[in-house]
Coordinates of C-alpha atoms in Angstrom, one line a residue:
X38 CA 0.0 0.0 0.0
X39 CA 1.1 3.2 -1.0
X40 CA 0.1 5.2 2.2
X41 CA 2.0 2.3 4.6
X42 CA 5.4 3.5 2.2
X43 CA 4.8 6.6 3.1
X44 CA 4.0 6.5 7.2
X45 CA 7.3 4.1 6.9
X46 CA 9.4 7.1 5.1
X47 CA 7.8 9.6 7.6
X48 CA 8.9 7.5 10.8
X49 CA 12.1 7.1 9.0
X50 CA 12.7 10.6 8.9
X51 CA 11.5 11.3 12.5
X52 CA 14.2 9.0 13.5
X53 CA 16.5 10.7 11.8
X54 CA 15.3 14.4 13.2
X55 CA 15.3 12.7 16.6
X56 CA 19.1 13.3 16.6
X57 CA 20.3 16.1 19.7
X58 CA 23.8 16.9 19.3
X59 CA 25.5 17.6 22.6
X60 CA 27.7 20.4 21.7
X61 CA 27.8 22.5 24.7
X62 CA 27.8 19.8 26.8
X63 CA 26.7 20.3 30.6
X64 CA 28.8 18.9 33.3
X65 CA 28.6 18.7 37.3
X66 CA 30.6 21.3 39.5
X67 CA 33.1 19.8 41.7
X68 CA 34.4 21.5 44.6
X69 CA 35.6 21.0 48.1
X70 CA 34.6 22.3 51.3
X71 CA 37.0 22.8 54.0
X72 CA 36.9 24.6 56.9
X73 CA 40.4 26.9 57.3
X74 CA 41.7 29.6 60.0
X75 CA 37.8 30.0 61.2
X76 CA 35.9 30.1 58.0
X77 CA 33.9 27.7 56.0
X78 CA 35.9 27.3 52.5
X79 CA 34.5 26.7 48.9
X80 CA 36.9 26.0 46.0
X81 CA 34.2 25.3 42.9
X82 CA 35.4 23.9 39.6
X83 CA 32.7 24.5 37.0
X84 CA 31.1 26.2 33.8
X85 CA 30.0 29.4 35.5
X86 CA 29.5 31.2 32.4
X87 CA 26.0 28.9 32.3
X88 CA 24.9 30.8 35.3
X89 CA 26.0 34.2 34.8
X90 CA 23.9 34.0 31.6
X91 CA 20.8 32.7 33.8
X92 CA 20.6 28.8 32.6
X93 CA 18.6 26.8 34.0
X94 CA 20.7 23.9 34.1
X95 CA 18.6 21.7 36.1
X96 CA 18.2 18.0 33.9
X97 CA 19.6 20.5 30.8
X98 CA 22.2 18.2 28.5
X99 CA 23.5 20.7 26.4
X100 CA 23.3 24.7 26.6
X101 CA 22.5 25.1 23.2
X102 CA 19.1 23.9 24.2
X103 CA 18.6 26.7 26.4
X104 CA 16.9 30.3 25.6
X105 CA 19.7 31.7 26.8
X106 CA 22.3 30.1 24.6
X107 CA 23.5 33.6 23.1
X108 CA 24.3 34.8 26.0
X109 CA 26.3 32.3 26.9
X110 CA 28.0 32.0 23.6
X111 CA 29.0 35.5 24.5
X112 CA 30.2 34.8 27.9
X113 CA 32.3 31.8 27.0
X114 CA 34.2 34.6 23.7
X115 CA 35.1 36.7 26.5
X116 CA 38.3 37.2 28.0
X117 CA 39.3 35.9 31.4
X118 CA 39.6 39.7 32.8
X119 CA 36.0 40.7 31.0
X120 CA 34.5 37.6 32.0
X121 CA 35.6 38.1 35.6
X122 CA 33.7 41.5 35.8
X123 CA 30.4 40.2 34.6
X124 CA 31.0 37.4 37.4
X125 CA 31.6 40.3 40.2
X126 CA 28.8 42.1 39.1
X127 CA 26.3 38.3 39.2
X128 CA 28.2 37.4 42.6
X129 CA 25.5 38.9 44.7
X130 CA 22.7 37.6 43.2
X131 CA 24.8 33.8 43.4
X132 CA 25.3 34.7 47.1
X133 CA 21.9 34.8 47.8
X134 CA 21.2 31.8 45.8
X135 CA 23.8 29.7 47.6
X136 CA 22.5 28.6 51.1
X137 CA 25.0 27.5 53.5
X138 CA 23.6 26.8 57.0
X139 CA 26.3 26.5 60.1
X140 CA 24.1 24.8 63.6
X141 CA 21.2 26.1 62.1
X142 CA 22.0 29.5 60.7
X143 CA 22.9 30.8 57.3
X144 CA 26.1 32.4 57.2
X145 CA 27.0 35.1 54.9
X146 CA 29.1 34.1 51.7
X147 CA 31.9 36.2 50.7
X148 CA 34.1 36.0 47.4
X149 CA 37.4 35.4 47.9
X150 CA 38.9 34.6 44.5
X151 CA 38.3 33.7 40.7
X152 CA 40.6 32.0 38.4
X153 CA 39.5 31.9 34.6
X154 CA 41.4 30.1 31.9
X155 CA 42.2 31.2 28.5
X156 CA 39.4 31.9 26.2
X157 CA 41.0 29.0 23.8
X158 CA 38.1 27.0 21.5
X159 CA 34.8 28.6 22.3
X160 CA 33.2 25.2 21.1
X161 CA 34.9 23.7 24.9
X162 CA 33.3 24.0 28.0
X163 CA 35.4 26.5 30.0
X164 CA 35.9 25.2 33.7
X165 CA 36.5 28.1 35.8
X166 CA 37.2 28.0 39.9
X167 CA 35.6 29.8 42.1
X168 CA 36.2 30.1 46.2
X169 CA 34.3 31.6 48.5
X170 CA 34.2 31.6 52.3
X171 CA 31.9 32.5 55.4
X172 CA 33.2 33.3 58.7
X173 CA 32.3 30.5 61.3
X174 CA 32.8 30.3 65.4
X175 CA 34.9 28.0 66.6
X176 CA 32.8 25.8 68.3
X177 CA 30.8 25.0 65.3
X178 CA 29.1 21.7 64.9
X179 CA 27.3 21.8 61.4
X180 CA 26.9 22.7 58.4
X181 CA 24.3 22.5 55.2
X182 CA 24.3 23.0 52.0
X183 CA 21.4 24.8 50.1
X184 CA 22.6 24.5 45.9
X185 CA 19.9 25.8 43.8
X186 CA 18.2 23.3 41.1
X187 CA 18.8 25.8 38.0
X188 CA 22.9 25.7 38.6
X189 CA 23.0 22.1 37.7
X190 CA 24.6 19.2 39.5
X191 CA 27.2 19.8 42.3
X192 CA 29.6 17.1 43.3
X193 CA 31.0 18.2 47.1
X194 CA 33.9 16.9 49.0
X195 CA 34.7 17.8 52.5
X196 CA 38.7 18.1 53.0
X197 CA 40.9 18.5 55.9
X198 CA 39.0 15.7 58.2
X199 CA 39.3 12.3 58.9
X200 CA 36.1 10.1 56.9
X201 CA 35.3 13.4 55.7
X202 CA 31.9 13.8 53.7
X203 CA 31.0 13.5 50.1
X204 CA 27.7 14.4 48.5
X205 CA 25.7 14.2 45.4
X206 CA 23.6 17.5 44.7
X207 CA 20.8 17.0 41.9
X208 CA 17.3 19.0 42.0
X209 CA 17.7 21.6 44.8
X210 CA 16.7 20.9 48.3
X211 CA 19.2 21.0 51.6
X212 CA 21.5 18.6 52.4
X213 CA 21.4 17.1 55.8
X214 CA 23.7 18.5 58.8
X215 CA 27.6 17.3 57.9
X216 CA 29.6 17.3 61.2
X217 CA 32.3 19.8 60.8
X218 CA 35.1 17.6 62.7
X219 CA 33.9 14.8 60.2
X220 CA 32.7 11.1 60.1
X221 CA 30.0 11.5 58.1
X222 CA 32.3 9.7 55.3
X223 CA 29.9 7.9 52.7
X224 CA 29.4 4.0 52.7
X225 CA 30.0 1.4 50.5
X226 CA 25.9 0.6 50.2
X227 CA 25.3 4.5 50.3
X228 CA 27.8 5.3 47.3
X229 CA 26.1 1.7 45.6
X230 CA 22.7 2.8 45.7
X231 CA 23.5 6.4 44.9
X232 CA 25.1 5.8 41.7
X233 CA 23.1 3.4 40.4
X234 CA 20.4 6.2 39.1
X235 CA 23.3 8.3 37.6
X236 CA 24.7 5.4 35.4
X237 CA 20.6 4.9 34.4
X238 CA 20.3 8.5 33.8
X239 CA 23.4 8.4 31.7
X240 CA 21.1 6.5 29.0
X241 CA 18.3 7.8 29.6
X242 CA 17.7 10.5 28.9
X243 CA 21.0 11.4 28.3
X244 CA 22.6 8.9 26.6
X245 CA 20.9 9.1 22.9
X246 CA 24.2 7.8 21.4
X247 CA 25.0 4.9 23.6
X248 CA 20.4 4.4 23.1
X249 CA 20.7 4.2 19.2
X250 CA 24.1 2.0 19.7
X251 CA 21.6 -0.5 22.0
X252 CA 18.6 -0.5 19.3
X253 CA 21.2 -1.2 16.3
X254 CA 22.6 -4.6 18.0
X255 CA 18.7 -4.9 18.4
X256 CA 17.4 -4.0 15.0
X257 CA 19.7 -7.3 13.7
X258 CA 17.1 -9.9 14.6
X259 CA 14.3 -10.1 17.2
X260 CA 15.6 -13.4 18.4
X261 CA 17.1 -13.8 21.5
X262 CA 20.2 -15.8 20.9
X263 CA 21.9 -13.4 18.7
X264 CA 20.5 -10.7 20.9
X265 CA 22.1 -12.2 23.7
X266 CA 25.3 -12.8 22.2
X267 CA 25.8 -9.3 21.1
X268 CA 24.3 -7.5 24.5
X269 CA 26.7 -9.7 26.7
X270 CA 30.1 -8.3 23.8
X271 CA 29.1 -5.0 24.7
X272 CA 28.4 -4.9 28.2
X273 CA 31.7 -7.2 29.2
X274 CA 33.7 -5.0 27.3
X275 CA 32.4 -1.8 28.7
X276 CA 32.6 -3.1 32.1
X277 CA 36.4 -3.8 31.6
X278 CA 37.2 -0.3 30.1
X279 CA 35.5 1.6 32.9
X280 CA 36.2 -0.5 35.8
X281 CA 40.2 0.0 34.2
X282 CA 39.5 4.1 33.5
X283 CA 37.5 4.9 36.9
X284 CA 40.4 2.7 38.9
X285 CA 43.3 4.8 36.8
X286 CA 44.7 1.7 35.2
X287 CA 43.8 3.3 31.8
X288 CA 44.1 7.1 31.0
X289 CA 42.8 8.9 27.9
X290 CA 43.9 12.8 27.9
X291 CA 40.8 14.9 27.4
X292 CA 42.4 16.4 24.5
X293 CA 42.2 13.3 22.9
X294 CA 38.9 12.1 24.3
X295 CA 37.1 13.6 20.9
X296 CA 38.7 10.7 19.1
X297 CA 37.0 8.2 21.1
X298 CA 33.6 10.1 20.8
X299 CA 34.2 10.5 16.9
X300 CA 34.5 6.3 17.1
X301 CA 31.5 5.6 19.0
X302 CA 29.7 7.5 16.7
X303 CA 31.4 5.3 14.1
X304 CA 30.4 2.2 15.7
X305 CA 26.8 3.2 15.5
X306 CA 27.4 3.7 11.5
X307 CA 28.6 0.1 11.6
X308 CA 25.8 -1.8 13.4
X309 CA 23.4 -0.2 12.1
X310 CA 24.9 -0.4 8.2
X311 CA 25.4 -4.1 9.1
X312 CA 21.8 -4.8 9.5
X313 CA 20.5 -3.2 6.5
X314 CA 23.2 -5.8 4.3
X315 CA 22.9 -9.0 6.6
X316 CA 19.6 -10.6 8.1
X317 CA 21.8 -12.7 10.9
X318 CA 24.6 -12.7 13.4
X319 CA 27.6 -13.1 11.9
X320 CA 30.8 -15.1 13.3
X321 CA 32.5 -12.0 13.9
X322 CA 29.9 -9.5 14.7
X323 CA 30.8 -10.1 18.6
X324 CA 33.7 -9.4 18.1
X325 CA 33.3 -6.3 16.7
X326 CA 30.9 -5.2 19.3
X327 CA 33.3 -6.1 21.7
X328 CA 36.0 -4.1 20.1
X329 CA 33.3 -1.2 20.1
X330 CA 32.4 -1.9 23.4
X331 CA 35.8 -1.0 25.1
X332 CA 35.6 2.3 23.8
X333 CA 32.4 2.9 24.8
X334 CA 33.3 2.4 28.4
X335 CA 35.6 4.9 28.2
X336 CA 33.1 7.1 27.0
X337 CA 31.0 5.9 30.6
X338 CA 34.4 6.6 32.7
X339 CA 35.0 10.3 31.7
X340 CA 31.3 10.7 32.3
X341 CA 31.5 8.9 36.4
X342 CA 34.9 10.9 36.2
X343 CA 33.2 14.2 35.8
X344 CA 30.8 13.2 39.0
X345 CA 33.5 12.6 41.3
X346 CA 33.7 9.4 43.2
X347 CA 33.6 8.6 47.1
X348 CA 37.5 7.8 48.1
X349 CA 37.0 5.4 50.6
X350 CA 33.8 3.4 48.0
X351 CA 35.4 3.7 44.6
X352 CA 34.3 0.1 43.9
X353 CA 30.6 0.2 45.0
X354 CA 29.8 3.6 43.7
X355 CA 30.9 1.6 40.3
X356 CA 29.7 -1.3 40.8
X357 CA 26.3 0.8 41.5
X358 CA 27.2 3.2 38.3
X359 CA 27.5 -0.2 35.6
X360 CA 24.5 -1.5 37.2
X361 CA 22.8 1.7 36.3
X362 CA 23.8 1.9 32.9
X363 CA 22.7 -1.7 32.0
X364 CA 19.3 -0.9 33.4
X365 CA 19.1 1.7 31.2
X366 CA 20.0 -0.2 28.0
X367 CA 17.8 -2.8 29.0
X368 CA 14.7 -0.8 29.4
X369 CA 15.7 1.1 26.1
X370 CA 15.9 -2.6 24.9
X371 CA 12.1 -4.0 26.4
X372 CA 10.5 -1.0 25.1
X373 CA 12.1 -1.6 21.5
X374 CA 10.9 -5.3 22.0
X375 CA 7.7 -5.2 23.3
X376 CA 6.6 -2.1 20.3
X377 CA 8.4 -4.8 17.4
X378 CA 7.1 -7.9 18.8
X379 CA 3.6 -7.3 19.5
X380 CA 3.6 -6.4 15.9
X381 CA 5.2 -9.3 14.1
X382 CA 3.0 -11.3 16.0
X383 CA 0.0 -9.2 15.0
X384 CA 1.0 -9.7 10.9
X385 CA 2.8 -12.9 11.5
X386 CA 0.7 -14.8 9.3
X387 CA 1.4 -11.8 6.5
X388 CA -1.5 -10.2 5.7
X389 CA -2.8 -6.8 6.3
X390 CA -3.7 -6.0 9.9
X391 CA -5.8 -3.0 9.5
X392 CA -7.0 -2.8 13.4
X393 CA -3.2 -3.2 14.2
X394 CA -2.1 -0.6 11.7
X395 CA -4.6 2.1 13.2
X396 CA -3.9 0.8 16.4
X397 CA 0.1 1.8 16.2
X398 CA -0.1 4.7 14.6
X399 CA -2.6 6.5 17.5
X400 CA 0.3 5.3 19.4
X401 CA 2.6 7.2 17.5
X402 CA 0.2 9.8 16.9
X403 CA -1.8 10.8 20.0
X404 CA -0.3 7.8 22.7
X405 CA 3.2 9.2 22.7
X406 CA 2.9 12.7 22.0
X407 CA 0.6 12.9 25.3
X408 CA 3.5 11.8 27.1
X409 CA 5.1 15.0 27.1
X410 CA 1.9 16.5 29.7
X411 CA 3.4 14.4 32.4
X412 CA 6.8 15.1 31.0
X413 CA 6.4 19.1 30.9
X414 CA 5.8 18.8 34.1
X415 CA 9.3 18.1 35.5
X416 CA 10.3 21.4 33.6
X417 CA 11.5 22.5 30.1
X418 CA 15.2 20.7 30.1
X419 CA 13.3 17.1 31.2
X420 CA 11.2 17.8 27.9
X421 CA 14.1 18.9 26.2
X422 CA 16.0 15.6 27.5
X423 CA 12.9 13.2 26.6
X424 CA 11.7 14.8 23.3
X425 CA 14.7 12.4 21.1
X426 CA 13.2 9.4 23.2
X427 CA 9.5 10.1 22.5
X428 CA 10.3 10.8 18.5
X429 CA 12.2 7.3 18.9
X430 CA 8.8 5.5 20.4
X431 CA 6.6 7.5 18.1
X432 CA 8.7 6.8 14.9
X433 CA 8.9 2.9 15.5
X434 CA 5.3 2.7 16.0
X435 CA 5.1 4.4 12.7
X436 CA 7.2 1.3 11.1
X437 CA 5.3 -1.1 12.7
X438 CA 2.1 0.8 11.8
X439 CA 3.2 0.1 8.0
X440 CA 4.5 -3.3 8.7
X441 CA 1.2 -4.1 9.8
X442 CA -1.0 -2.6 6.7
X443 CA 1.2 -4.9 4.1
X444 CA 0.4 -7.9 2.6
X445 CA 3.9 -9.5 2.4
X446 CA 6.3 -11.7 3.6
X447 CA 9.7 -10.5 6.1
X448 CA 7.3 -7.2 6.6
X449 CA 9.3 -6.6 9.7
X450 CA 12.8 -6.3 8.2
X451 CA 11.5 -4.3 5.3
X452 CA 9.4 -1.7 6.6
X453 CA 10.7 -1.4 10.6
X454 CA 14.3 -2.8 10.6
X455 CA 16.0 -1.6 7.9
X456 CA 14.5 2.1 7.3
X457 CA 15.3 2.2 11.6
X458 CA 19.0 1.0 10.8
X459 CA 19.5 4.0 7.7
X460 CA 18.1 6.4 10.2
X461 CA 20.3 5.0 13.1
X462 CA 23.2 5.5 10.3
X463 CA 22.9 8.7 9.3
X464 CA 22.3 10.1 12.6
X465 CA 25.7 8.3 13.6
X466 CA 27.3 9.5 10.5
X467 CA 26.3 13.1 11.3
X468 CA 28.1 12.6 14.8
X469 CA 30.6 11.3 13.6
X470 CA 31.4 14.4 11.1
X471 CA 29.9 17.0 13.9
X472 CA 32.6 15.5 16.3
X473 CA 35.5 15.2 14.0
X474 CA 35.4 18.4 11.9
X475 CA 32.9 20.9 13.9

């Protein structure tokens, strides 16, 4: 039918659109709090050129998503001298935003110093250091931390004690009292279960490349057995990689760290080229993956890197990060499955399935679309995050729409596998030219 070749070119192409390109990319703040000749020290490390231009970088992925993306452009062309003076002049405002609570009682924050690198390539996100201080009494007990939801993620260390204190900030809110002397170090179950939601959240939402690397070993066959074989390549090998990364065994320079970006978008191109000329697994497709898969868990180290992780419970919060991550890809994989399945088996017998056509595409038209209510609720950056995710659903239930309303045989692989894989392709093509040459 014609009109089933067309909602199969039109999901193709949403596929393809579905593609966000991270090249502003947003990253935690790491600092370390200390307290030094009677005052409560902050030493920040972070993109503070976000928040001088009024981000909200709460769930954001990439600042060229943001309304204020000019503005920051502008910020991150300026000098370190000029950009220093438009940080003096937001200090105040940051003060106030900043809550930091001593036995119960905020203390005032005062600037004490600013060091901004180089302008160097605007496209690079400029980490800047910031300290700050508040006088304290001596006989200080406590301390809480107030960081507001719209500067992002803060990863916090406290220094200078004995089982000193680390903590996650995501969202806003206040942490809990942190004894000044110390002991409130984190435990091994505490950094587990903590990590295990970042490592998720690194696929989803934010992990659209590692997603579309997932649904290409998936888009092969349906079957579990090369499924299997595949999935278990890729997650041993990125296991290895980032348990040898996050443990310092293995070291890739950030300057170099493009390179391995620019071949994980090339290993997307692969998989999903591989499908479109081969209906099966073959001999030394696991291999491959494998060989992909190792450089994909270097891609997962620089991210846990960039979070910072607990000294004395370096194992567990890793442990709890790889666990996270494979919970991700496989829920990016059951959805995949359960969409493509339900539809072979609706058209397994190859004829049109008119009720199973219609059916699919209100998923894809109304179903998903919906989604975003309950989305929009969480705020613009979680739609901003999701929207790739819900074009993915929506666009697959297109595929299967038109797989449904044909009367042929291998309606699956023709009109949902293979225009999926070309639009995986291209958008991993794209990366790979975005991260090589722009």
């Amino acid at each position: 039918m014609a009109w089933a070749r067309a909602v199969s070119m039109a999901a193709f192409i949403w596929i393809t659109l579905a593609s966000a390109v991270a090249a502003h990319e947003v990253l935690p703040t790491i600092g370390d709090m200390e307290v030094i000749d009677g005052q409560i020290t902050f030493r920040l490390e972070g993109n503070f050129e976000s928040i001088v231009a009024g981000i909200d970088l709460d769930g954001l992925e990439d600042t060229e998503a943001a309304p204020e993306a000019e503005a920051y452009d502008a910020l991150r062309a300026l000098e370190p001298d000029a950009f220093m003076a438009q940080f003096d002049a937001n200090w105040p405002q940051m003060a106030d935003a900043i809550g930091v609570i001593v036995d119960g009682t905020p203390v005032a924050l005062e600037l004490t110093s600013l060091e901004v690198p180089a302008v160097g390539d605007v496209e690079v996100v400029r980490q800047s250091v910031v300290t700050f201080a508040a006088d304290i009494a001596a006989d200080a007990q406590s301390v809480q931390i107030d960081w507001p939801a719209e500067y992002g993620v803060l990863v916090l260390r406290q220094m200078g004690v004995d089982a000193g204190w680390d903590g996650y900030l995501s969202g806003g809110g206040l942490t809990d009292p942190v004894a000044l002397a110390g002991g409130d170090e984190m435990s091994g179950g505490e950094a587990f279960m903590r990590f295990i939601p970042v490592g998720v959240e690194h696929i989803v939402p934010l992990g659209l490349d590692h997603i579309l690397f997932v649904l290409g070993l998936f888009f092969l066959s349906v079957k579990m057995r090369p499924l299997l074989w595949q999935v278990t390549a890729f997650t041993a090998a990125h296991t290895v990689t980032l348990a040898l990364a996050t443990l310092g065994y293995v070291n890739i320079p950030e300057d170099y760290m493009w390179i391995v970006e620019s071949i994980i978008a090339a290993s997307i191109v692969y998989v999903a080229v591989e499908n479109i000329f081969t209906d099966g697994l073959n001999p030394w497709r696991p291999a491959i993956i494998f060989g992909f898969g190792l450089l994909h868990g270097l891609g997962f180290a620089s991210v846990l890197g960039a979070y910072g992780l607990p000294d004395n419970a370096v194992i567990p919060a890793l442990l709890g990060f790889n666990i996270g991550v494979e919970l991700g890809q496989l829920l990016c994989i059951a959805i995949a499955f359960i969409i493509v399945v339900s539809a072979i088996r609706l058209s397994e017998d190859g004829k049109v399935n008119r009720a199973a056509a219609w059916a699919y595409m209100a998923v894809a038209i109304l179903v998903v679309p919906l989604a975003i209510i309950p989305i929009s609720a969480m705020g613009p950056d979680a739609v901003e995050a999701y929207l790739p995710l819900l074009f993915m659903v929506a666009a697959l239930s297109g595929l299967c729409a038109a797989s449904c309303a044909v009367e042929r045989f291998e309606t699956y692989r023709h009109m949902v596998a293979m225009p999926a894989s070309i639009g995986i392709a291209l958008i991993g093509a794209y990366w790979v030219v975005e991260r090589v040459f722009l």
